[in-house]
Amino acid sequence: MLNRRLFLSGSAAAITALTLPSSFAQALIHDEMGAVDRWERLRGIAGDLLLRPEDTGFANAALPNNLRFEAVRPEGVVYCNSPQMVADVINWCRDNDMPFAIRGGGHSYAGFSTSHGLVIDMARMDEIAIDAETGVATIGAGAINYEIYAALDAAGRTTTHGRCPSVGIAGFLMGGGIGFNMRRFGMACDSLISAEIVTADGQIRTCSETENADLFWALRGGAGGNFGVATSFTLQTHPAETSITVFRIVWRDKVLDVASALFETIDAAPDTMGTRVAFGGINPTMTGRGRQVPLTLLGQFAGSKEDFLALMAPVLAVGEPDFADIQEAPYWQGQDFLAEEGEPAYYRERSTFHTSVPDREFLAQAIDHMARWPGTGASANLVFFQTGAAVNAVASDATAFVHRDSRFLSTANLSWSKDDTARPDVVRASTDWQDELYALVTASDTKGAFQNFPDPSLTDWRERYYGENLARLSAVKAAVDPTNVFRFGQSI
């Protein structure tokens, strides 16, 4: 039987609900009736955009890209579709002391895009608009590279971007963002004009050089997830070439001689050259078959094939490649050639920045170590991304991205198979080998680590990621998130 008090309270809730968004209306009415738990209140905000473990599609929605962290399963995944919905969800998390992770593409090397609580997925906020006259692009924080590439291609534009189609823009931009264009256009974060972000108090803030300037500074290199949930970015793009030269060249003979010449040659190349140099690990079976450590050069040159070959002449004179694919192509067709799929896998990466060109003594030690990889069911590599030029033209304190004096960024990376997870001794032997490789690398002329490649094994990660900018970043964090709502394993 409906008593008068319940009728009046229910009526008041219904009347109040008429003045509120429908998501709040449903949640409020249920609250007044005292009939729901916290997840039902979140359902009132998100509706069908909330997935729980019993819902169809939850297992795939909860799966991280780095399968090392597949056991970290959230209690829910919510797909936000507007800045206001993001604010409502953050308020819910704060009010319910619910741990959460923000997910764009979900490619966090350290598993920071998943949580035992709630995953806030931004995939629905993927709108992209590019001004035909100015080349200024406004991109939703849930957009992934594949969508951004298509929009830039249609507009005849480019910027500093990565190679993996499923990587999200938000984490990429806020951690700095590397790519083959960085030597001529700078880090991806250097192109940022403004950003919109929801902070811990549920406010939707616009950030630029003139508005919330300290927060805007922090968003350019202070890494994702520290200061709020970014909802959109506005950045400057550049005209894309009608033709570039892309290349993949592999040497398996005279590798030390070739590598020594290669690093000297590309370091002297113009900023229109972007390269990735990789040494592959070989396991005992490969060594027994006479295999040598392979050296692979991948990249692009904003010029002709003829001019590229002229630049590479000193290297090609040292050693003939085992394989070479060099071709001219329209800019975005060339990116298809360079792309890596980035499918979910088990992997671990350790990074550092090189302030000088790797010398022959170091390269000899690195190649020897690569030849002693214990082996897994997948691969191991020592990779060098060429930096310098426009990356270093920006002062180290002009943005939060502090790494402005490097020539190369290296990563000691390791991956293993599903079968290897049942053989922990195999994985452990290779991770120990990887740590020894990282110790070898960091004993050379290196400093710091790349915040876009978070490494849970670092104990001094704050200093390595942020260097001299850490104090200012900590001050920005204290101002916008004083109660540390945005927290994870390596949050500021």
GROMACS .gro file of C-alpha atoms in nm:
model
  492
    1MET     CA    1   0.000   0.000   0.000
    2LEU     CA    2   0.139   0.343  -0.097
    3ASN     CA    3   0.148   0.570   0.209
    4ARG     CA    4   0.133   0.949   0.193
    5ARG     CA    5   0.501   1.004   0.283
    6LEU     CA    6   0.622   0.764   0.015
    7PHE     CA    7   0.383   0.919  -0.237
    8LEU     CA    8   0.504   1.272  -0.160
    9SER     CA    9   0.873   1.177  -0.163
   10GLY     CA   10   0.828   0.987  -0.486
   11SER     CA   11   0.637   1.277  -0.640
   12ALA     CA   12   0.905   1.522  -0.532
   13ALA     CA   13   1.171   1.303  -0.688
   14ALA     CA   14   0.975   1.279  -1.010
   15ILE     CA   15   0.917   1.655  -1.026
   16THR     CA   16   1.284   1.725  -0.954
   17ALA     CA   17   1.381   1.471  -1.217
   18LEU     CA   18   1.194   1.668  -1.481
   19THR     CA   19   1.453   1.944  -1.443
   20LEU     CA   20   1.753   1.709  -1.465
   21PRO     CA   21   1.908   1.503  -1.746
   22SER     CA   22   1.727   1.175  -1.794
   23SER     CA   23   2.024   0.973  -1.669
   24PHE     CA   24   2.013   1.157  -1.338
   25ALA     CA   25   1.634   1.139  -1.333
   26GLN     CA   26   1.632   0.761  -1.330
   27ALA     CA   27   1.907   0.740  -1.070
   28LEU     CA   28   1.738   0.998  -0.846
   29ILE     CA   29   1.398   0.832  -0.849
   30HIS     CA   30   1.553   0.499  -0.760
   31ASP     CA   31   1.754   0.660  -0.480
   32GLU     CA   32   1.445   0.824  -0.332
   33MET     CA   33   1.272   0.488  -0.334
   34GLY     CA   34   1.577   0.339  -0.161
   35ALA     CA   35   1.579   0.054  -0.408
   36VAL     CA   36   1.923   0.043  -0.576
   37ASP     CA   37   2.288  -0.025  -0.509
   38ARG     CA   38   2.576   0.178  -0.646
   39TRP     CA   39   2.597  -0.013  -0.973
   40GLU     CA   40   2.230   0.048  -1.041
   41ARG     CA   41   2.294   0.418  -0.980
   42LEU     CA   42   2.571   0.404  -1.238
   43ARG     CA   43   2.331   0.222  -1.471
   44GLY     CA   44   2.100   0.517  -1.422
   45ILE     CA   45   2.373   0.743  -1.554
   46ALA     CA   46   2.506   0.520  -1.831
   47GLY     CA   47   2.212   0.303  -1.936
   48ASP     CA   48   2.314   0.041  -2.190
   49LEU     CA   49   2.661   0.199  -2.210
   50LEU     CA   50   2.755   0.014  -1.890
   51LEU     CA   51   2.869  -0.346  -1.920
   52ARG     CA   52   2.888  -0.575  -1.617
   53PRO     CA   53   3.043  -0.924  -1.602
   54GLU     CA   54   2.707  -1.089  -1.675
   55ASP     CA   55   2.652  -0.879  -1.991
   56THR     CA   56   2.719  -1.001  -2.345
   57GLY     CA   57   3.045  -0.860  -2.475
   58PHE     CA   58   3.194  -0.790  -2.133
   59ALA     CA   59   3.484  -1.036  -2.168
   60ASN     CA   60   3.612  -0.868  -2.485
   61ALA     CA   61   3.547  -0.522  -2.344
   62ALA     CA   62   3.752  -0.602  -2.033
   63LEU     CA   63   4.053  -0.747  -2.217
   64PRO     CA   64   4.366  -0.525  -2.214
   65ASN     CA   65   4.606  -0.505  -2.508
   66ASN     CA   66   4.893  -0.624  -2.290
   67LEU     CA   67   4.784  -0.973  -2.192
   68ARG     CA   68   5.031  -0.971  -1.902
   69PHE     CA   69   4.744  -0.800  -1.721
   70GLU     CA   70   4.452  -1.009  -1.848
   71ALA     CA   71   4.385  -1.132  -1.493
   72VAL     CA   72   4.303  -0.774  -1.388
   73ARG     CA   73   3.930  -0.776  -1.457
   74PRO     CA   74   3.707  -0.479  -1.383
   75GLU     CA   75   3.367  -0.492  -1.219
   76GLY     CA   76   3.231  -0.282  -1.503
   77VAL     CA   77   3.317  -0.105  -1.829
   78VAL     CA   78   3.138   0.220  -1.908
   79TYR     CA   79   3.143   0.380  -2.253
   80CYS     CA   80   3.119   0.756  -2.205
   81ASN     CA   81   2.972   0.955  -2.494
   82SER     CA   82   2.995   1.316  -2.375
   83PRO     CA   83   3.202   1.535  -2.143
   84GLN     CA   84   2.905   1.564  -1.907
   85MET     CA   85   2.872   1.187  -1.889
   86VAL     CA   86   3.242   1.166  -1.806
   87ALA     CA   87   3.187   1.418  -1.526
   88ASP     CA   88   2.889   1.221  -1.394
   89VAL     CA   89   3.089   0.898  -1.396
   90ILE     CA   90   3.388   1.058  -1.221
   91ASN     CA   91   3.154   1.197  -0.956
   92TRP     CA   92   3.009   0.847  -0.911
   93CYS     CA   93   3.358   0.697  -0.876
   94ARG     CA   94   3.457   0.962  -0.624
   95ASP     CA   95   3.138   0.929  -0.420
   96ASN     CA   96   3.168   0.549  -0.410
   97ASP     CA   97   3.545   0.538  -0.363
   98MET     CA   98   3.558   0.323  -0.675
   99PRO     CA   99   3.901   0.260  -0.831
  100PHE     CA  100   3.897   0.322  -1.203
  101ALA     CA  101   4.114   0.334  -1.513
  102ILE     CA  102   4.073   0.549  -1.823
  103ARG     CA  103   4.099   0.367  -2.156
  104GLY     CA  104   4.155   0.515  -2.499
  105GLY     CA  105   4.317   0.249  -2.715
  106GLY     CA  106   4.402   0.035  -2.412
  107HIS     CA  107   4.769  -0.007  -2.501
  108SER     CA  108   4.930   0.079  -2.166
  109TYR     CA  109   5.250  -0.124  -2.143
  110ALA     CA  110   5.206  -0.137  -1.765
  111GLY     CA  111   4.838  -0.231  -1.764
  112PHE     CA  112   4.727   0.112  -1.642
  113SER     CA  113   4.429   0.112  -1.879
  114THR     CA  114   4.254  -0.161  -1.682
  115SER     CA  115   4.133  -0.181  -1.323
  116HIS     CA  116   3.976  -0.409  -1.064
  117GLY     CA  117   3.702  -0.144  -1.033
  118LEU     CA  118   3.566   0.048  -1.332
  119VAL     CA  119   3.712   0.100  -1.678
  120ILE     CA  120   3.606   0.432  -1.833
  121ASP     CA  121   3.622   0.366  -2.206
  122MET     CA  122   3.635   0.671  -2.432
  123ALA     CA  123   3.579   0.493  -2.765
  124ARG     CA  124   3.239   0.658  -2.824
  125MET     CA  125   3.399   1.004  -2.814
  126ASP     CA  126   3.582   0.971  -3.144
  127GLU     CA  127   3.461   1.271  -3.347
  128ILE     CA  128   3.719   1.425  -3.583
  129ALA     CA  129   3.693   1.760  -3.762
  130ILE     CA  130   3.969   1.924  -3.969
  131ASP     CA  131   3.949   2.285  -4.085
  132ALA     CA  132   4.028   2.285  -4.456
  133GLU     CA  133   4.179   2.634  -4.448
  134THR     CA  134   4.391   2.625  -4.134
  135GLY     CA  135   4.459   2.253  -4.101
  136VAL     CA  136   4.355   2.270  -3.736
  137ALA     CA  137   4.212   1.936  -3.623
  138THR     CA  138   3.975   1.878  -3.332
  139ILE     CA  139   3.981   1.516  -3.225
  140GLY     CA  140   3.775   1.335  -2.963
  141ALA     CA  141   3.982   1.168  -2.693
  142GLY     CA  142   3.842   0.826  -2.783
  143ALA     CA  143   3.967   0.834  -3.142
  144ILE     CA  144   4.225   0.575  -3.240
  145ASN     CA  145   4.495   0.604  -3.502
  146TYR     CA  146   4.304   0.418  -3.770
  147GLU     CA  147   4.023   0.674  -3.760
  148ILE     CA  148   4.264   0.967  -3.737
  149TYR     CA  149   4.470   0.841  -4.031
  150ALA     CA  150   4.159   0.818  -4.248
  151ALA     CA  151   4.051   1.173  -4.160
  152LEU     CA  152   4.398   1.318  -4.216
  153ASP     CA  153   4.430   1.132  -4.545
  154ALA     CA  154   4.098   1.272  -4.668
  155ALA     CA  155   4.212   1.623  -4.572
  156GLY     CA  156   4.559   1.584  -4.723
  157ARG     CA  157   4.722   1.650  -4.384
  158THR     CA  158   4.962   1.485  -4.144
  159THR     CA  159   5.123   1.533  -3.802
  160THR     CA  160   5.351   1.340  -3.569
  161HIS     CA  161   5.175   1.006  -3.529
  162GLY     CA  162   5.250   0.646  -3.445
  163ARG     CA  163   5.234   0.326  -3.651
  164CYS     CA  164   4.981   0.111  -3.465
  165PRO     CA  165   4.624   0.165  -3.596
  166SER     CA  166   4.455   0.078  -3.266
  167VAL     CA  167   4.650   0.312  -3.037
  168GLY     CA  168   4.437   0.590  -2.886
  169ILE     CA  169   4.522   0.957  -2.925
  170ALA     CA  170   4.481   1.060  -2.561
  171GLY     CA  171   4.756   0.862  -2.394
  172PHE     CA  172   4.977   0.906  -2.700
  173LEU     CA  173   4.950   1.287  -2.697
  174MET     CA  174   4.969   1.341  -2.322
  175GLY     CA  175   5.277   1.122  -2.284
  176GLY     CA  176   5.460   1.312  -2.558
  177GLY     CA  177   5.393   1.102  -2.868
  178ILE     CA  178   5.668   0.978  -3.102
  179GLY     CA  179   5.661   0.895  -3.472
  180PHE     CA  180   5.860   0.917  -3.792
  181ASN     CA  181   5.764   1.285  -3.830
  182MET     CA  182   5.894   1.398  -3.491
  183ARG     CA  183   6.232   1.516  -3.620
  184ARG     CA  184   6.060   1.771  -3.847
  185PHE     CA  185   5.736   1.850  -3.657
  186GLY     CA  186   5.839   1.781  -3.296
  187MET     CA  187   5.674   1.553  -3.045
  188ALA     CA  188   5.301   1.502  -3.099
  189CYS     CA  189   5.226   1.707  -2.787
  190ASP     CA  190   5.408   2.004  -2.942
  191SER     CA  191   5.128   2.038  -3.197
  192LEU     CA  192   4.860   2.077  -2.929
  193ILE     CA  193   4.669   2.408  -2.937
  194SER     CA  194   4.411   2.331  -2.669
  195ALA     CA  195   4.247   2.045  -2.484
  196GLU     CA  196   3.924   1.978  -2.296
  197ILE     CA  197   3.945   1.778  -1.974
  198VAL     CA  198   3.718   1.672  -1.689
  199THR     CA  199   3.896   1.718  -1.357
  200ALA     CA  200   3.843   1.548  -1.021
  201ASP     CA  201   3.580   1.801  -0.911
  202GLY     CA  202   3.363   1.712  -1.212
  203GLN     CA  203   3.439   2.039  -1.390
  204ILE     CA  204   3.479   2.044  -1.768
  205ARG     CA  205   3.778   2.267  -1.837
  206THR     CA  206   3.926   2.408  -2.157
  207CYS     CA  207   4.305   2.434  -2.144
  208SER     CA  208   4.535   2.640  -2.365
  209GLU     CA  209   4.827   2.881  -2.338
  210THR     CA  210   4.582   3.147  -2.216
  211GLU     CA  211   4.326   2.941  -2.019
  212ASN     CA  212   4.420   2.701  -1.740
  213ALA     CA  213   4.774   2.744  -1.868
  214ASP     CA  214   4.947   2.538  -1.597
  215LEU     CA  215   4.719   2.243  -1.664
  216PHE     CA  216   4.774   2.284  -2.039
  217TRP     CA  217   5.149   2.273  -1.975
  218ALA     CA  218   5.109   1.952  -1.774
  219LEU     CA  219   4.895   1.781  -2.039
  220ARG     CA  220   5.183   1.808  -2.287
  221GLY     CA  221   5.406   1.533  -2.154
  222GLY     CA  222   5.268   1.476  -1.804
  223ALA     CA  223   5.115   1.144  -1.919
  224GLY     CA  224   4.753   1.034  -1.933
  225GLY     CA  225   4.539   0.968  -1.629
  226ASN     CA  226   4.718   1.204  -1.389
  227PHE     CA  227   4.509   1.521  -1.403
  228GLY     CA  228   4.166   1.417  -1.526
  229VAL     CA  229   3.989   1.261  -1.822
  230ALA     CA  230   4.072   1.437  -2.147
  231THR     CA  231   3.768   1.456  -2.375
  232SER     CA  232   3.905   1.632  -2.686
  233PHE     CA  233   4.218   1.783  -2.837
  234THR     CA  234   4.277   2.062  -3.087
  235LEU     CA  235   4.605   2.044  -3.274
  236GLN     CA  236   4.786   2.189  -3.572
  237THR     CA  237   4.844   1.957  -3.868
  238HIS     CA  238   5.071   1.992  -4.174
  239PRO     CA  239   5.029   1.925  -4.547
  240ALA     CA  240   5.097   1.562  -4.637
  241GLU     CA  241   5.339   1.493  -4.921
  242THR     CA  242   5.208   1.353  -5.247
  243SER     CA  243   5.508   1.120  -5.243
  244ILE     CA  244   5.753   0.996  -4.980
  245THR     CA  245   6.005   0.713  -4.971
  246VAL     CA  246   5.943   0.430  -4.725
  247PHE     CA  247   6.185   0.150  -4.655
  248ARG     CA  248   6.249  -0.175  -4.474
  249ILE     CA  249   6.607  -0.301  -4.501
  250VAL     CA  250   6.754  -0.605  -4.321
  251TRP     CA  251   7.118  -0.706  -4.275
  252ARG     CA  252   7.232  -1.044  -4.139
  253ASP     CA  253   7.601  -1.017  -4.224
  254LYS     CA  254   7.866  -0.770  -4.101
  255VAL     CA  255   7.604  -0.645  -3.859
  256LEU     CA  256   7.844  -0.458  -3.629
  257ASP     CA  257   8.015  -0.280  -3.919
  258VAL     CA  258   7.684  -0.193  -4.082
  259ALA     CA  259   7.529  -0.076  -3.755
  260SER     CA  260   7.824   0.152  -3.678
  261ALA     CA  261   7.798   0.315  -4.021
  262LEU     CA  262   7.418   0.327  -4.004
  263PHE     CA  263   7.396   0.519  -3.677
  264GLU     CA  264   7.651   0.776  -3.794
  265THR     CA  265   7.472   0.816  -4.127
  266ILE     CA  266   7.119   0.861  -3.999
  267ASP     CA  267   7.233   1.093  -3.721
  268ALA     CA  268   7.370   1.326  -3.991
  269ALA     CA  269   7.059   1.294  -4.210
  270PRO     CA  270   6.815   1.584  -4.256
  271ASP     CA  271   6.507   1.610  -4.037
  272THR     CA  272   6.299   1.478  -4.326
  273MET     CA  273   6.435   1.132  -4.237
  274GLY     CA  274   6.259   0.931  -3.966
  275THR     CA  275   6.400   0.592  -3.867
  276ARG     CA  276   6.363   0.292  -3.640
  277VAL     CA  277   6.667   0.064  -3.601
  278ALA     CA  278   6.619  -0.280  -3.443
  279PHE     CA  279   6.845  -0.567  -3.342
  280GLY     CA  280   6.662  -0.899  -3.315
  281GLY     CA  281   6.732  -1.155  -3.044
  282ILE     CA  282   6.836  -1.503  -3.151
  283ASN     CA  283   6.783  -1.807  -2.930
  284PRO     CA  284   7.018  -2.108  -2.889
  285THR     CA  285   6.844  -2.303  -3.167
  286MET     CA  286   6.895  -2.014  -3.410
  287THR     CA  287   7.259  -1.977  -3.302
  288GLY     CA  288   7.315  -2.348  -3.357
  289ARG     CA  289   7.190  -2.309  -3.712
  290GLY     CA  290   7.442  -2.034  -3.779
  291ARG     CA  291   7.198  -1.746  -3.759
  292GLN     CA  292   7.334  -1.398  -3.683
  293VAL     CA  293   7.164  -1.115  -3.503
  294PRO     CA  294   6.952  -0.935  -3.764
  295LEU     CA  295   6.963  -0.557  -3.805
  296THR     CA  296   6.649  -0.391  -3.946
  297LEU     CA  297   6.609  -0.033  -4.062
  298LEU     CA  298   6.249   0.087  -4.099
  299GLY     CA  299   6.135   0.438  -4.177
  300GLN     CA  300   6.041   0.715  -4.412
  301PHE     CA  301   6.214   0.993  -4.602
  302ALA     CA  302   6.028   1.299  -4.730
  303GLY     CA  303   6.207   1.289  -5.062
  304SER     CA  304   6.278   1.067  -5.359
  305LYS     CA  305   6.408   0.712  -5.356
  306GLU     CA  306   6.713   0.832  -5.547
  307ASP     CA  307   6.795   1.089  -5.280
  308PHE     CA  308   6.737   0.834  -5.005
  309LEU     CA  309   6.979   0.589  -5.166
  310ALA     CA  310   7.236   0.867  -5.195
  311LEU     CA  311   7.204   0.935  -4.821
  312MET     CA  312   7.241   0.563  -4.749
  313ALA     CA  313   7.539   0.509  -4.978
  314PRO     CA  314   7.799   0.499  -4.692
  315VAL     CA  315   7.601   0.223  -4.519
  316LEU     CA  316   7.530   0.020  -4.832
  317ALA     CA  317   7.902   0.032  -4.915
  318VAL     CA  318   7.981  -0.146  -4.588
  319GLY     CA  319   7.741  -0.436  -4.626
  320GLU     CA  320   7.488  -0.562  -4.876
  321PRO     CA  321   7.138  -0.606  -4.727
  322ASP     CA  322   6.989  -0.950  -4.696
  323PHE     CA  323   6.653  -0.792  -4.780
  324ALA     CA  324   6.547  -0.447  -4.900
  325ASP     CA  325   6.208  -0.303  -4.986
  326ILE     CA  326   6.234   0.064  -5.078
  327GLN     CA  327   5.945   0.235  -5.251
  328GLU     CA  328   5.794   0.572  -5.327
  329ALA     CA  329   5.429   0.616  -5.233
  330PRO     CA  330   5.171   0.881  -5.148
  331TYR     CA  331   5.213   0.975  -4.782
  332TRP     CA  332   4.927   0.774  -4.630
  333GLN     CA  333   4.982   0.476  -4.857
  334GLY     CA  334   5.337   0.479  -4.725
  335GLN     CA  335   5.203   0.462  -4.370
  336ASP     CA  336   5.023   0.138  -4.458
  337PHE     CA  337   5.366   0.000  -4.549
  338LEU     CA  338   5.509   0.107  -4.212
  339ALA     CA  339   5.217   0.008  -3.989
  340GLU     CA  340   5.229  -0.255  -3.715
  341GLU     CA  341   4.904  -0.415  -3.608
  342GLY     CA  342   4.955  -0.416  -3.233
  343GLU     CA  343   4.722  -0.707  -3.160
  344PRO     CA  344   4.682  -0.814  -2.794
  345ALA     CA  345   4.994  -0.997  -2.677
  346TYR     CA  346   5.215  -1.066  -2.376
  347TYR     CA  347   5.494  -0.810  -2.366
  348ARG     CA  348   5.729  -0.601  -2.153
  349GLU     CA  349   5.934  -0.298  -2.257
  350ARG     CA  350   6.210  -0.096  -2.091
  351SER     CA  351   6.312   0.242  -2.233
  352THR     CA  352   6.572   0.516  -2.207
  353PHE     CA  353   6.697   0.817  -2.404
  354HIS     CA  354   7.044   0.831  -2.560
  355THR     CA  355   7.214   1.170  -2.550
  356SER     CA  356   7.478   1.064  -2.803
  357VAL     CA  357   7.505   0.830  -3.100
  358PRO     CA  358   7.563   0.467  -2.991
  359ASP     CA  359   7.931   0.392  -3.050
  360ARG     CA  360   8.097   0.079  -3.182
  361GLU     CA  361   8.199  -0.053  -2.841
  362PHE     CA  362   7.844  -0.031  -2.708
  363LEU     CA  363   7.698  -0.179  -3.027
  364ALA     CA  364   7.935  -0.477  -3.006
  365GLN     CA  365   7.824  -0.548  -2.649
  366ALA     CA  366   7.457  -0.509  -2.740
  367ILE     CA  367   7.485  -0.741  -3.041
  368ASP     CA  368   7.664  -1.002  -2.830
  369HIS     CA  369   7.384  -0.987  -2.573
  370MET     CA  370   7.116  -1.020  -2.841
  371ALA     CA  371   7.290  -1.339  -2.953
  372ARG     CA  372   7.242  -1.487  -2.604
  373TRP     CA  373   6.865  -1.453  -2.572
  374PRO     CA  374   6.726  -1.763  -2.393
  375GLY     CA  375   6.421  -1.757  -2.617
  376THR     CA  376   6.042  -1.756  -2.580
  377GLY     CA  377   5.761  -1.847  -2.815
  378ALA     CA  378   5.765  -1.492  -2.956
  379SER     CA  379   6.046  -1.234  -2.994
  380ALA     CA  380   6.298  -0.998  -2.835
  381ASN     CA  381   6.439  -0.678  -2.980
  382LEU     CA  382   6.656  -0.381  -2.898
  383VAL     CA  383   6.498  -0.089  -3.082
  384PHE     CA  384   6.622   0.265  -3.142
  385PHE     CA  385   6.381   0.541  -3.250
  386GLN     CA  386   6.564   0.840  -3.393
  387THR     CA  387   6.486   1.164  -3.209
  388GLY     CA  388   6.673   1.498  -3.215
  389ALA     CA  389   6.613   1.791  -3.454
  390ALA     CA  390   6.268   1.947  -3.388
  391VAL     CA  391   6.221   1.736  -3.073
  392ASN     CA  392   6.521   1.910  -2.917
  393ALA     CA  393   6.432   2.257  -3.050
  394VAL     CA  394   6.180   2.299  -2.766
  395ALA     CA  395   6.308   2.393  -2.420
  396SER     CA  396   6.289   2.113  -2.163
  397ASP     CA  397   6.059   2.320  -1.940
  398ALA     CA  398   5.840   2.469  -2.215
  399THR     CA  399   5.610   2.167  -2.185
  400ALA     CA  400   5.598   1.885  -1.933
  401PHE     CA  401   5.784   1.662  -2.181
  402VAL     CA  402   6.135   1.700  -2.042
  403HIS     CA  403   6.339   1.478  -2.277
  404ARG     CA  404   6.474   1.745  -2.512
  405ASP     CA  405   6.842   1.656  -2.547
  406SER     CA  406   6.836   1.306  -2.696
  407ARG     CA  407   6.951   1.158  -3.026
  408PHE     CA  408   6.772   0.825  -2.989
  409LEU     CA  409   6.507   0.660  -2.773
  410SER     CA  410   6.575   0.291  -2.715
  411THR     CA  411   6.352   0.013  -2.590
  412ALA     CA  412   6.458  -0.332  -2.478
  413ASN     CA  413   6.144  -0.525  -2.556
  414LEU     CA  414   6.036  -0.881  -2.499
  415SER     CA  415   5.722  -1.074  -2.585
  416TRP     CA  416   5.610  -1.427  -2.517
  417SER     CA  417   5.334  -1.663  -2.620
  418LYS     CA  418   5.025  -1.799  -2.452
  419ASP     CA  419   5.200  -2.135  -2.419
  420ASP     CA  420   5.487  -1.963  -2.238
  421THR     CA  421   5.252  -1.853  -1.960
  422ALA     CA  422   5.238  -2.217  -1.853
  423ARG     CA  423   5.620  -2.222  -1.840
  424PRO     CA  424   5.711  -1.943  -1.597
  425ASP     CA  425   6.076  -2.050  -1.594
  426VAL     CA  426   6.097  -1.968  -1.966
  427VAL     CA  427   5.949  -1.622  -1.919
  428ARG     CA  428   6.162  -1.558  -1.610
  429ALA     CA  429   6.483  -1.649  -1.792
  430SER     CA  430   6.402  -1.405  -2.070
  431THR     CA  431   6.295  -1.122  -1.840
  432ASP     CA  432   6.620  -1.166  -1.646
  433TRP     CA  433   6.806  -1.148  -1.978
  434GLN     CA  434   6.603  -0.837  -2.068
  435ASP     CA  435   6.698  -0.670  -1.738
  436GLU     CA  436   7.064  -0.745  -1.807
  437LEU     CA  437   7.024  -0.588  -2.152
  438TYR     CA  438   6.862  -0.281  -1.999
  439ALA     CA  439   7.149  -0.251  -1.749
  440LEU     CA  440   7.393  -0.266  -2.040
  441VAL     CA  441   7.203   0.001  -2.230
  442THR     CA  442   7.162   0.238  -1.936
  443ALA     CA  443   7.531   0.209  -1.849
  444SER     CA  444   7.601   0.400  -2.172
  445ASP     CA  445   7.531   0.769  -2.238
  446THR     CA  446   7.162   0.761  -2.145
  447LYS     CA  447   6.914   0.933  -1.916
  448GLY     CA  448   6.547   0.910  -1.824
  449ALA     CA  449   6.272   0.681  -1.947
  450PHE     CA  450   5.975   0.740  -2.177
  451GLN     CA  451   5.648   0.801  -1.994
  452ASN     CA  452   5.451   0.675  -2.296
  453PHE     CA  453   5.619   0.337  -2.234
  454PRO     CA  454   5.549   0.296  -1.859
  455ASP     CA  455   5.773   0.043  -1.689
  456PRO     CA  456   5.644  -0.100  -1.358
  457SER     CA  457   5.989  -0.234  -1.271
  458LEU     CA  458   6.139   0.116  -1.235
  459THR     CA  459   6.179   0.232  -0.876
  460ASP     CA  460   6.281   0.588  -0.968
  461TRP     CA  461   6.020   0.633  -1.240
  462ARG     CA  462   5.916   0.984  -1.128
  463GLU     CA  463   6.263   1.124  -1.193
  464ARG     CA  464   6.315   0.915  -1.505
  465TYR     CA  465   5.985   1.016  -1.667
  466TYR     CA  466   5.969   1.380  -1.563
  467GLY     CA  467   6.315   1.494  -1.454
  468GLU     CA  468   6.337   1.864  -1.367
  469ASN     CA  469   5.966   1.910  -1.445
  470LEU     CA  470   5.849   1.680  -1.163
  471ALA     CA  471   5.810   1.956  -0.903
  472ARG     CA  472   5.587   2.169  -1.125
  473LEU     CA  473   5.384   1.865  -1.230
  474SER     CA  474   5.331   1.776  -0.864
  475ALA     CA  475   5.209   2.130  -0.798
  476VAL     CA  476   4.960   2.112  -1.087
  477LYS     CA  477   4.840   1.775  -0.960
  478ALA     CA  478   4.786   1.914  -0.610
  479ALA     CA  479   4.588   2.206  -0.750
  480VAL     CA  480   4.350   2.011  -0.974
  481ASP     CA  481   4.329   1.680  -0.785
  482PRO     CA  482   4.401   1.753  -0.417
  483THR     CA  483   4.242   1.429  -0.294
  484ASN     CA  484   4.419   1.212  -0.553
  485VAL     CA  485   4.107   1.085  -0.726
  486PHE     CA  486   4.316   1.004  -1.035
  487ARG     CA  487   4.561   0.744  -0.910
  488PHE     CA  488   4.727   0.434  -1.048
  489GLY     CA  489   5.054   0.248  -1.008
  490GLN     CA  490   5.269   0.530  -1.141
  491SER     CA  491   5.047   0.836  -1.102
  492ILE     CA  492   5.197   1.169  -1.000
   0.00000   0.00000   0.00000
